[in-house]
Amino acid sequence: MVSGAAVASDEAGSGRPIESFREAARSLSPEEFEARFGGAFLLLASLQPRAPKDTFSTHLELLGDSDPTEHTGSLSTLVYPLRSKVHIVSLGRGPENDVVIPDRSISRRHAFLKRGAEGGYLMLDAGSSNGTMINGRSVLAKGSGAPSPLAPGDTVRLGRLEFTFVGAAGLREYAAKLR
């Protein structure tokens, strides 16, 4: 989980709140949804802090408080669509990447993702400082071996951030269920 400071709403890079997909998920067919947003996504759960109502006083939270989130924070999910104008998607902190993730543990050019021959997705590290992992296993750097396969539900770790890899159908189903 990431603090709100790491991925603030005004500097979320190419990530978008999951709520921004809700209406499209409910109104578009699966094919239309994938055509509009792409076929693969990384989901990041982050904590968005909420300021107390009165910033000049100390708050004491008691058991049974009617709304403890009023004093703490709320869990939010950012969605990073994995799209590119070419067949390789670049991920990193730098603005030149297809997917921009503004966190200091992410290298300027951190990893690459591409669609495999059988339609699945493959990932390579781009020689990042803090590494790339899929389900706890290190991903090889470009030029060091074969790319690692990705499947829906896999956990992808870039630097200190953990994402969940999902396909268009999974994102559409999740977003459609949001209130």
Short mmCIF file of N, CA and C in Angstrom, two decimals:
data_model
loop_
_atom_site.label_atom_id
_atom_site.label_comp_id
_atom_site.label_asym_id
_atom_site.label_seq_id
_atom_site.Cartn_x
_atom_site.Cartn_y
_atom_site.Cartn_z
N MET A 1 0.84 -1.16 0.00
CA MET A 1 0.00 0.00 0.00
C MET A 1 0.89 1.24 0.00
N VAL A 2 0.47 2.29 -0.62
CA VAL A 2 1.24 3.50 -0.79
C VAL A 2 0.56 4.63 -0.06
N SER A 3 1.34 5.51 0.53
CA SER A 3 0.73 6.67 1.17
C SER A 3 0.29 7.64 0.09
N GLY A 4 -0.64 8.49 0.42
CA GLY A 4 -1.14 9.48 -0.53
C GLY A 4 -0.05 10.40 -1.02
N ALA A 5 0.99 10.61 -0.22
CA ALA A 5 2.08 11.49 -0.64
C ALA A 5 2.84 10.90 -1.81
N ALA A 6 2.94 9.58 -1.87
CA ALA A 6 3.69 8.95 -2.94
C ALA A 6 2.96 9.06 -4.28
N VAL A 7 1.68 8.94 -4.27
CA VAL A 7 0.89 9.02 -5.49
C VAL A 7 -0.28 9.96 -5.24
N ALA A 8 0.00 11.23 -5.21
CA ALA A 8 -1.04 12.23 -4.95
C ALA A 8 -1.95 12.35 -6.16
N SER A 9 -3.18 12.75 -5.91
CA SER A 9 -4.15 12.82 -6.99
C SER A 9 -3.73 13.79 -8.09
N ASP A 10 -2.98 14.83 -7.75
CA ASP A 10 -2.58 15.78 -8.79
C ASP A 10 -1.29 15.35 -9.49
N GLU A 11 -0.68 14.26 -9.07
CA GLU A 11 0.50 13.78 -9.77
C GLU A 11 0.46 12.26 -9.90
N ALA A 12 -0.67 11.76 -10.31
CA ALA A 12 -0.85 10.32 -10.40
C ALA A 12 -0.25 9.74 -11.67
N GLY A 13 0.49 10.52 -12.44
CA GLY A 13 1.09 10.01 -13.66
C GLY A 13 0.01 9.59 -14.63
N SER A 14 0.17 8.40 -15.19
CA SER A 14 -0.84 7.93 -16.13
C SER A 14 -1.89 7.07 -15.43
N GLY A 15 -1.86 7.02 -14.10
CA GLY A 15 -2.87 6.30 -13.34
C GLY A 15 -4.15 7.11 -13.22
N ARG A 16 -5.26 6.39 -13.21
CA ARG A 16 -6.57 7.03 -13.06
C ARG A 16 -7.33 6.32 -11.96
N PRO A 17 -8.18 7.04 -11.23
CA PRO A 17 -8.98 6.37 -10.20
C PRO A 17 -9.92 5.34 -10.83
N ILE A 18 -10.08 4.22 -10.15
CA ILE A 18 -10.95 3.15 -10.64
C ILE A 18 -12.36 3.66 -10.91
N GLU A 19 -12.80 4.63 -10.14
CA GLU A 19 -14.16 5.18 -10.30
C GLU A 19 -14.37 5.81 -11.68
N SER A 20 -13.29 6.26 -12.31
CA SER A 20 -13.43 6.89 -13.63
C SER A 20 -13.78 5.88 -14.72
N PHE A 21 -13.70 4.58 -14.41
CA PHE A 21 -14.05 3.52 -15.38
C PHE A 21 -15.46 2.99 -15.16
N ARG A 22 -16.11 3.40 -14.07
CA ARG A 22 -17.40 2.82 -13.67
C ARG A 22 -18.47 2.93 -14.75
N GLU A 23 -18.73 4.12 -15.24
CA GLU A 23 -19.82 4.29 -16.22
C GLU A 23 -19.54 3.54 -17.51
N ALA A 24 -18.31 3.59 -18.00
CA ALA A 24 -17.96 2.86 -19.22
C ALA A 24 -18.10 1.35 -19.02
N ALA A 25 -17.75 0.88 -17.84
CA ALA A 25 -17.86 -0.55 -17.54
C ALA A 25 -19.30 -1.01 -17.55
N ARG A 26 -20.20 -0.12 -17.16
CA ARG A 26 -21.62 -0.47 -17.13
C ARG A 26 -22.30 -0.31 -18.48
N SER A 27 -21.81 0.60 -19.32
CA SER A 27 -22.51 0.90 -20.56
C SER A 27 -21.90 0.29 -21.82
N LEU A 28 -20.62 -0.05 -21.80
CA LEU A 28 -19.96 -0.59 -23.00
C LEU A 28 -19.92 -2.11 -22.98
N SER A 29 -19.95 -2.70 -24.16
CA SER A 29 -19.77 -4.14 -24.27
C SER A 29 -18.32 -4.46 -23.91
N PRO A 30 -18.01 -5.72 -23.61
CA PRO A 30 -16.61 -6.07 -23.32
C PRO A 30 -15.65 -5.67 -24.45
N GLU A 31 -16.08 -5.84 -25.69
CA GLU A 31 -15.24 -5.48 -26.84
C GLU A 31 -15.02 -3.97 -26.93
N GLU A 32 -16.10 -3.20 -26.72
CA GLU A 32 -15.98 -1.75 -26.76
C GLU A 32 -15.10 -1.23 -25.62
N PHE A 33 -15.24 -1.83 -24.44
CA PHE A 33 -14.43 -1.43 -23.28
C PHE A 33 -12.95 -1.65 -23.57
N GLU A 34 -12.61 -2.82 -24.09
CA GLU A 34 -11.21 -3.12 -24.40
C GLU A 34 -10.68 -2.22 -25.52
N ALA A 35 -11.50 -1.95 -26.52
CA ALA A 35 -11.06 -1.07 -27.62
C ALA A 35 -10.77 0.34 -27.10
N ARG A 36 -11.57 0.81 -26.15
CA ARG A 36 -11.40 2.17 -25.64
C ARG A 36 -10.21 2.29 -24.67
N PHE A 37 -10.05 1.30 -23.77
CA PHE A 37 -9.07 1.43 -22.69
C PHE A 37 -7.85 0.52 -22.80
N GLY A 38 -7.93 -0.51 -23.64
CA GLY A 38 -6.82 -1.43 -23.77
C GLY A 38 -7.13 -2.77 -23.16
N GLY A 39 -6.19 -3.70 -23.31
CA GLY A 39 -6.43 -5.07 -22.86
C GLY A 39 -5.77 -5.45 -21.56
N ALA A 40 -4.89 -4.58 -21.01
CA ALA A 40 -4.17 -4.93 -19.78
C ALA A 40 -3.98 -3.69 -18.91
N PHE A 41 -3.95 -3.94 -17.59
CA PHE A 41 -3.89 -2.84 -16.62
C PHE A 41 -3.10 -3.27 -15.39
N LEU A 42 -2.50 -2.30 -14.73
CA LEU A 42 -1.92 -2.51 -13.40
C LEU A 42 -2.78 -1.72 -12.41
N LEU A 43 -3.19 -2.38 -11.33
CA LEU A 43 -3.98 -1.73 -10.29
C LEU A 43 -3.11 -1.50 -9.07
N LEU A 44 -3.19 -0.31 -8.50
CA LEU A 44 -2.41 0.05 -7.32
C LEU A 44 -3.34 0.55 -6.24
N ALA A 45 -3.33 -0.12 -5.10
CA ALA A 45 -4.11 0.35 -3.95
C ALA A 45 -3.27 1.39 -3.24
N SER A 46 -3.87 2.54 -2.94
CA SER A 46 -3.13 3.60 -2.25
C SER A 46 -4.00 4.22 -1.18
N LEU A 47 -3.35 4.76 -0.18
CA LEU A 47 -4.05 5.41 0.91
C LEU A 47 -4.10 6.90 0.65
N GLN A 48 -5.29 7.44 0.57
CA GLN A 48 -5.47 8.87 0.37
C GLN A 48 -5.81 9.49 1.72
N PRO A 49 -4.88 10.23 2.31
CA PRO A 49 -5.15 10.78 3.64
C PRO A 49 -6.26 11.83 3.62
N ARG A 50 -6.98 11.90 4.70
CA ARG A 50 -8.01 12.93 4.85
C ARG A 50 -7.60 13.81 6.03
N ALA A 51 -7.68 15.09 5.83
CA ALA A 51 -7.34 16.02 6.91
C ALA A 51 -8.47 16.06 7.92
N PRO A 52 -8.14 16.20 9.20
CA PRO A 52 -9.20 16.36 10.19
C PRO A 52 -9.98 17.64 9.94
N LYS A 53 -11.21 17.70 10.41
CA LYS A 53 -12.03 18.89 10.21
C LYS A 53 -11.37 20.13 10.79
N ASP A 54 -10.82 20.00 11.99
CA ASP A 54 -10.19 21.13 12.66
C ASP A 54 -8.69 20.84 12.75
N THR A 55 -7.91 21.47 11.90
CA THR A 55 -6.47 21.18 11.84
C THR A 55 -5.69 21.79 13.00
N PHE A 56 -6.35 22.55 13.89
CA PHE A 56 -5.66 23.18 15.00
C PHE A 56 -5.80 22.40 16.30
N SER A 57 -6.47 21.25 16.25
CA SER A 57 -6.66 20.49 17.48
C SER A 57 -6.18 19.06 17.28
N THR A 58 -5.99 18.37 18.38
CA THR A 58 -5.61 16.97 18.36
C THR A 58 -6.88 16.14 18.45
N HIS A 59 -6.96 15.11 17.63
CA HIS A 59 -8.15 14.25 17.64
C HIS A 59 -7.84 12.98 18.41
N LEU A 60 -8.77 12.56 19.20
CA LEU A 60 -8.67 11.32 19.92
C LEU A 60 -9.71 10.39 19.34
N GLU A 61 -9.25 9.26 18.77
CA GLU A 61 -10.19 8.31 18.20
C GLU A 61 -10.57 7.31 19.26
N LEU A 62 -11.85 7.09 19.42
CA LEU A 62 -12.37 6.17 20.41
C LEU A 62 -12.94 4.95 19.73
N LEU A 63 -12.90 3.83 20.44
CA LEU A 63 -13.55 2.63 19.91
C LEU A 63 -15.02 2.94 19.71
N GLY A 64 -15.54 2.51 18.60
CA GLY A 64 -16.94 2.76 18.32
C GLY A 64 -17.18 4.11 17.68
N ASP A 65 -16.10 4.81 17.29
CA ASP A 65 -16.25 6.10 16.61
C ASP A 65 -17.13 5.88 15.39
N SER A 66 -18.11 6.73 15.18
CA SER A 66 -19.07 6.53 14.09
C SER A 66 -18.43 6.60 12.72
N ASP A 67 -17.37 7.38 12.51
CA ASP A 67 -16.73 7.47 11.21
C ASP A 67 -15.22 7.69 11.39
N PRO A 68 -14.47 6.61 11.67
CA PRO A 68 -13.04 6.77 11.89
C PRO A 68 -12.30 7.25 10.64
N THR A 69 -12.81 7.01 9.44
CA THR A 69 -12.12 7.48 8.24
C THR A 69 -12.12 8.98 8.14
N GLU A 70 -13.00 9.63 8.89
CA GLU A 70 -13.03 11.09 8.91
C GLU A 70 -11.69 11.63 9.41
N HIS A 71 -11.00 10.86 10.22
CA HIS A 71 -9.75 11.30 10.82
C HIS A 71 -8.52 10.68 10.18
N THR A 72 -8.67 9.62 9.45
CA THR A 72 -7.51 8.88 8.96
C THR A 72 -7.36 8.99 7.45
N GLY A 73 -7.90 8.05 6.71
CA GLY A 73 -7.75 8.07 5.27
C GLY A 73 -8.71 7.12 4.62
N SER A 74 -8.64 7.05 3.31
CA SER A 74 -9.50 6.13 2.58
C SER A 74 -8.66 5.36 1.58
N LEU A 75 -9.06 4.15 1.33
CA LEU A 75 -8.36 3.32 0.39
C LEU A 75 -8.86 3.64 -1.01
N SER A 76 -7.94 3.85 -1.93
CA SER A 76 -8.28 4.18 -3.29
C SER A 76 -7.51 3.25 -4.22
N THR A 77 -8.04 3.00 -5.40
CA THR A 77 -7.35 2.18 -6.38
C THR A 77 -7.07 3.01 -7.61
N LEU A 78 -5.80 3.06 -8.00
CA LEU A 78 -5.40 3.71 -9.24
C LEU A 78 -5.22 2.66 -10.30
N VAL A 79 -5.66 2.97 -11.51
CA VAL A 79 -5.57 2.05 -12.64
C VAL A 79 -4.59 2.63 -13.65
N TYR A 80 -3.60 1.83 -14.03
CA TYR A 80 -2.61 2.23 -15.02
C TYR A 80 -2.84 1.40 -16.29
N PRO A 81 -3.49 1.98 -17.32
CA PRO A 81 -3.67 1.25 -18.58
C PRO A 81 -2.31 0.99 -19.24
N LEU A 82 -2.12 -0.23 -19.72
CA LEU A 82 -0.85 -0.61 -20.34
C LEU A 82 -1.00 -0.53 -21.86
N ARG A 83 -0.90 0.69 -22.37
CA ARG A 83 -1.08 0.96 -23.80
C ARG A 83 0.11 1.71 -24.34
N SER A 84 0.35 1.51 -25.63
CA SER A 84 1.44 2.20 -26.30
C SER A 84 1.10 2.32 -27.78
N LYS A 85 1.74 3.26 -28.44
CA LYS A 85 1.56 3.40 -29.89
C LYS A 85 2.38 2.35 -30.64
N VAL A 86 3.35 1.75 -29.97
CA VAL A 86 4.15 0.67 -30.55
C VAL A 86 3.86 -0.61 -29.79
N HIS A 87 4.50 -1.72 -30.14
CA HIS A 87 4.16 -3.01 -29.52
C HIS A 87 4.80 -3.22 -28.15
N ILE A 88 5.70 -2.35 -27.71
CA ILE A 88 6.31 -2.46 -26.38
C ILE A 88 5.86 -1.27 -25.53
N VAL A 89 5.40 -1.56 -24.31
CA VAL A 89 4.95 -0.54 -23.37
C VAL A 89 6.08 -0.30 -22.38
N SER A 90 6.50 0.96 -22.23
CA SER A 90 7.54 1.29 -21.25
C SER A 90 6.89 1.81 -19.97
N LEU A 91 7.43 1.38 -18.83
CA LEU A 91 6.94 1.80 -17.53
C LEU A 91 8.09 2.45 -16.77
N GLY A 92 7.83 3.58 -16.12
CA GLY A 92 8.86 4.24 -15.33
C GLY A 92 8.39 5.56 -14.79
N ARG A 93 9.31 6.22 -14.08
CA ARG A 93 9.01 7.50 -13.46
C ARG A 93 9.11 8.67 -14.45
N GLY A 94 9.92 8.53 -15.49
CA GLY A 94 10.13 9.61 -16.44
C GLY A 94 8.93 9.86 -17.33
N PRO A 95 8.72 11.12 -17.72
CA PRO A 95 7.54 11.48 -18.53
C PRO A 95 7.56 10.90 -19.94
N GLU A 96 8.69 10.39 -20.40
CA GLU A 96 8.77 9.81 -21.74
C GLU A 96 8.19 8.40 -21.82
N ASN A 97 7.83 7.81 -20.70
CA ASN A 97 7.28 6.45 -20.67
C ASN A 97 5.81 6.42 -21.08
N ASP A 98 5.37 5.26 -21.57
CA ASP A 98 3.95 5.06 -21.88
C ASP A 98 3.12 5.06 -20.60
N VAL A 99 3.66 4.45 -19.54
CA VAL A 99 3.01 4.40 -18.23
C VAL A 99 3.94 5.11 -17.26
N VAL A 100 3.47 6.25 -16.73
CA VAL A 100 4.27 7.07 -15.82
C VAL A 100 3.79 6.81 -14.39
N ILE A 101 4.74 6.37 -13.54
CA ILE A 101 4.44 6.06 -12.15
C ILE A 101 5.34 6.95 -11.29
N PRO A 102 4.79 8.04 -10.74
CA PRO A 102 5.61 9.02 -10.03
C PRO A 102 5.95 8.61 -8.59
N ASP A 103 6.87 7.68 -8.46
CA ASP A 103 7.33 7.25 -7.14
C ASP A 103 8.85 7.15 -7.19
N ARG A 104 9.53 7.60 -6.15
CA ARG A 104 10.99 7.63 -6.15
C ARG A 104 11.63 6.25 -6.24
N SER A 105 10.92 5.20 -5.85
CA SER A 105 11.50 3.85 -5.94
C SER A 105 11.44 3.30 -7.36
N ILE A 106 10.74 3.99 -8.24
CA ILE A 106 10.62 3.59 -9.64
C ILE A 106 11.72 4.32 -10.43
N SER A 107 12.47 3.58 -11.24
CA SER A 107 13.51 4.19 -12.07
C SER A 107 12.88 5.00 -13.19
N ARG A 108 13.66 5.93 -13.76
CA ARG A 108 13.14 6.75 -14.88
C ARG A 108 12.61 5.84 -15.97
N ARG A 109 13.32 4.81 -16.32
CA ARG A 109 12.87 3.78 -17.27
C ARG A 109 13.01 2.47 -16.50
N HIS A 110 11.90 1.92 -16.03
CA HIS A 110 11.94 0.80 -15.08
C HIS A 110 11.74 -0.58 -15.71
N ALA A 111 10.72 -0.72 -16.56
CA ALA A 111 10.40 -2.05 -17.11
C ALA A 111 9.71 -1.89 -18.47
N PHE A 112 9.62 -3.04 -19.17
CA PHE A 112 8.95 -3.10 -20.46
C PHE A 112 7.93 -4.23 -20.43
N LEU A 113 6.84 -4.03 -21.15
CA LEU A 113 5.79 -5.03 -21.25
C LEU A 113 5.42 -5.16 -22.71
N LYS A 114 5.19 -6.39 -23.16
CA LYS A 114 4.73 -6.58 -24.54
C LYS A 114 3.77 -7.75 -24.59
N ARG A 115 2.99 -7.77 -25.65
CA ARG A 115 2.04 -8.86 -25.86
C ARG A 115 2.79 -10.03 -26.48
N GLY A 116 2.57 -11.21 -25.95
CA GLY A 116 3.23 -12.41 -26.45
C GLY A 116 2.55 -12.98 -27.68
N ALA A 117 3.17 -13.97 -28.29
CA ALA A 117 2.65 -14.59 -29.51
C ALA A 117 1.29 -15.24 -29.29
N GLU A 118 1.06 -15.83 -28.12
CA GLU A 118 -0.22 -16.49 -27.84
C GLU A 118 -1.25 -15.55 -27.24
N GLY A 119 -0.98 -14.24 -27.23
CA GLY A 119 -1.94 -13.27 -26.72
C GLY A 119 -1.72 -12.85 -25.29
N GLY A 120 -0.88 -13.57 -24.54
CA GLY A 120 -0.59 -13.19 -23.16
C GLY A 120 0.38 -12.01 -23.12
N TYR A 121 0.81 -11.63 -21.95
CA TYR A 121 1.73 -10.51 -21.79
C TYR A 121 3.04 -10.98 -21.18
N LEU A 122 4.12 -10.30 -21.55
CA LEU A 122 5.47 -10.62 -21.09
C LEU A 122 6.12 -9.36 -20.53
N MET A 123 6.99 -9.52 -19.51
CA MET A 123 7.62 -8.36 -18.89
C MET A 123 9.13 -8.57 -18.77
N LEU A 124 9.87 -7.47 -18.96
CA LEU A 124 11.32 -7.42 -18.77
C LEU A 124 11.66 -6.21 -17.92
N ASP A 125 12.67 -6.34 -17.09
CA ASP A 125 13.17 -5.20 -16.34
C ASP A 125 14.02 -4.38 -17.31
N ALA A 126 14.08 -3.08 -17.12
CA ALA A 126 14.85 -2.20 -18.01
C ALA A 126 16.19 -1.83 -17.40
N GLY A 127 16.70 -2.66 -16.47
CA GLY A 127 17.93 -2.33 -15.78
C GLY A 127 17.68 -1.36 -14.63
N SER A 128 16.52 -1.48 -14.01
CA SER A 128 16.12 -0.55 -12.94
C SER A 128 17.00 -0.71 -11.70
N SER A 129 17.02 0.32 -10.88
CA SER A 129 17.79 0.30 -9.63
C SER A 129 17.18 -0.63 -8.59
N ASN A 130 15.85 -0.64 -8.48
CA ASN A 130 15.18 -1.39 -7.42
C ASN A 130 14.49 -2.66 -7.88
N GLY A 131 14.64 -3.03 -9.13
CA GLY A 131 14.15 -4.31 -9.61
C GLY A 131 12.67 -4.39 -9.91
N THR A 132 12.34 -5.49 -10.59
CA THR A 132 10.98 -5.82 -10.99
C THR A 132 10.74 -7.27 -10.61
N MET A 133 9.59 -7.55 -10.03
CA MET A 133 9.25 -8.92 -9.63
C MET A 133 7.81 -9.24 -10.04
N ILE A 134 7.59 -10.51 -10.34
CA ILE A 134 6.24 -11.02 -10.58
C ILE A 134 6.03 -12.16 -9.62
N ASN A 135 5.03 -12.04 -8.76
CA ASN A 135 4.72 -13.06 -7.75
C ASN A 135 5.95 -13.46 -6.94
N GLY A 136 6.78 -12.47 -6.58
CA GLY A 136 7.94 -12.72 -5.74
C GLY A 136 9.19 -13.20 -6.46
N ARG A 137 9.10 -13.38 -7.78
CA ARG A 137 10.27 -13.82 -8.56
C ARG A 137 10.81 -12.67 -9.38
N SER A 138 12.13 -12.54 -9.37
CA SER A 138 12.77 -11.46 -10.11
C SER A 138 12.56 -11.61 -11.61
N VAL A 139 12.34 -10.48 -12.25
CA VAL A 139 12.19 -10.42 -13.70
C VAL A 139 13.57 -10.08 -14.28
N LEU A 140 13.98 -10.79 -15.29
CA LEU A 140 15.29 -10.55 -15.90
C LEU A 140 15.31 -9.21 -16.62
N ALA A 141 16.50 -8.63 -16.67
CA ALA A 141 16.69 -7.37 -17.38
C ALA A 141 16.76 -7.64 -18.88
N LYS A 142 16.37 -6.66 -19.65
CA LYS A 142 16.43 -6.74 -21.11
C LYS A 142 17.85 -7.13 -21.52
N GLY A 143 17.97 -8.12 -22.39
CA GLY A 143 19.27 -8.60 -22.84
C GLY A 143 19.88 -9.67 -21.96
N SER A 144 19.22 -10.02 -20.83
CA SER A 144 19.75 -11.02 -19.91
C SER A 144 19.02 -12.35 -19.98
N GLY A 145 17.99 -12.44 -20.79
CA GLY A 145 17.24 -13.68 -20.88
C GLY A 145 15.83 -13.43 -21.36
N ALA A 146 15.04 -14.48 -21.26
CA ALA A 146 13.66 -14.43 -21.75
C ALA A 146 12.79 -13.58 -20.83
N PRO A 147 11.78 -12.90 -21.40
CA PRO A 147 10.85 -12.13 -20.57
C PRO A 147 9.99 -13.05 -19.71
N SER A 148 9.48 -12.53 -18.63
CA SER A 148 8.62 -13.28 -17.71
C SER A 148 7.16 -13.13 -18.12
N PRO A 149 6.42 -14.24 -18.15
CA PRO A 149 4.99 -14.15 -18.51
C PRO A 149 4.17 -13.56 -17.38
N LEU A 150 3.10 -12.86 -17.76
CA LEU A 150 2.15 -12.26 -16.82
C LEU A 150 0.78 -12.86 -17.06
N ALA A 151 0.07 -13.13 -15.98
CA ALA A 151 -1.30 -13.64 -16.08
C ALA A 151 -2.19 -12.79 -15.19
N PRO A 152 -3.47 -12.67 -15.54
CA PRO A 152 -4.38 -11.91 -14.68
C PRO A 152 -4.31 -12.41 -13.24
N GLY A 153 -4.26 -11.44 -12.31
CA GLY A 153 -4.17 -11.76 -10.89
C GLY A 153 -2.75 -11.77 -10.36
N ASP A 154 -1.75 -11.74 -11.24
CA ASP A 154 -0.35 -11.72 -10.79
C ASP A 154 -0.05 -10.43 -10.04
N THR A 155 0.85 -10.54 -9.07
CA THR A 155 1.34 -9.38 -8.34
C THR A 155 2.64 -8.93 -9.00
N VAL A 156 2.69 -7.67 -9.39
CA VAL A 156 3.86 -7.08 -10.04
C VAL A 156 4.45 -6.06 -9.07
N ARG A 157 5.72 -6.23 -8.76
CA ARG A 157 6.40 -5.28 -7.87
C ARG A 157 7.41 -4.49 -8.69
N LEU A 158 7.21 -3.18 -8.71
CA LEU A 158 8.13 -2.25 -9.36
C LEU A 158 8.69 -1.37 -8.24
N GLY A 159 9.98 -1.47 -7.97
CA GLY A 159 10.54 -0.74 -6.84
C GLY A 159 9.86 -1.21 -5.57
N ARG A 160 9.27 -0.27 -4.81
CA ARG A 160 8.59 -0.64 -3.57
C ARG A 160 7.07 -0.74 -3.73
N LEU A 161 6.56 -0.54 -4.93
CA LEU A 161 5.12 -0.57 -5.16
C LEU A 161 4.66 -1.92 -5.67
N GLU A 162 3.53 -2.39 -5.15
CA GLU A 162 2.94 -3.65 -5.61
C GLU A 162 1.64 -3.37 -6.34
N PHE A 163 1.55 -3.92 -7.54
CA PHE A 163 0.39 -3.76 -8.41
C PHE A 163 -0.24 -5.13 -8.62
N THR A 164 -1.49 -5.13 -9.05
CA THR A 164 -2.15 -6.35 -9.49
C THR A 164 -2.38 -6.21 -10.98
N PHE A 165 -1.95 -7.23 -11.75
CA PHE A 165 -2.12 -7.24 -13.19
C PHE A 165 -3.50 -7.80 -13.51
N VAL A 166 -4.29 -7.07 -14.32
CA VAL A 166 -5.61 -7.54 -14.72
C VAL A 166 -5.82 -7.28 -16.20
N GLY A 167 -6.68 -8.08 -16.79
CA GLY A 167 -7.08 -7.88 -18.18
C GLY A 167 -8.30 -6.97 -18.23
N ALA A 168 -8.72 -6.65 -19.44
CA ALA A 168 -9.86 -5.75 -19.63
C ALA A 168 -11.14 -6.32 -19.01
N ALA A 169 -11.36 -7.62 -19.15
CA ALA A 169 -12.57 -8.22 -18.61
C ALA A 169 -12.61 -8.09 -17.09
N GLY A 170 -11.47 -8.32 -16.43
CA GLY A 170 -11.40 -8.22 -14.97
C GLY A 170 -11.63 -6.79 -14.49
N LEU A 171 -11.01 -5.83 -15.16
CA LEU A 171 -11.19 -4.43 -14.77
C LEU A 171 -12.64 -4.00 -14.98
N ARG A 172 -13.19 -4.38 -16.12
CA ARG A 172 -14.58 -4.00 -16.44
C ARG A 172 -15.53 -4.55 -15.38
N GLU A 173 -15.35 -5.81 -15.01
CA GLU A 173 -16.22 -6.44 -14.00
C GLU A 173 -16.07 -5.74 -12.65
N TYR A 174 -14.85 -5.45 -12.25
CA TYR A 174 -14.59 -4.78 -10.97
C TYR A 174 -15.18 -3.37 -10.95
N ALA A 175 -14.93 -2.60 -12.00
CA ALA A 175 -15.41 -1.22 -12.06
C ALA A 175 -16.94 -1.15 -12.12
N ALA A 176 -17.58 -2.11 -12.80
CA ALA A 176 -19.03 -2.11 -12.92
C ALA A 176 -19.71 -2.33 -11.58
N LYS A 177 -19.03 -3.00 -10.66
CA LYS A 177 -19.62 -3.30 -9.34
C LYS A 177 -19.47 -2.15 -8.35
N LEU A 178 -18.72 -1.13 -8.72
CA LEU A 178 -18.52 0.00 -7.79
C LEU A 178 -19.82 0.76 -7.59
N ARG A 179 -19.99 1.28 -6.40
CA ARG A 179 -21.19 2.09 -6.10
C ARG A 179 -21.05 3.47 -6.62
#
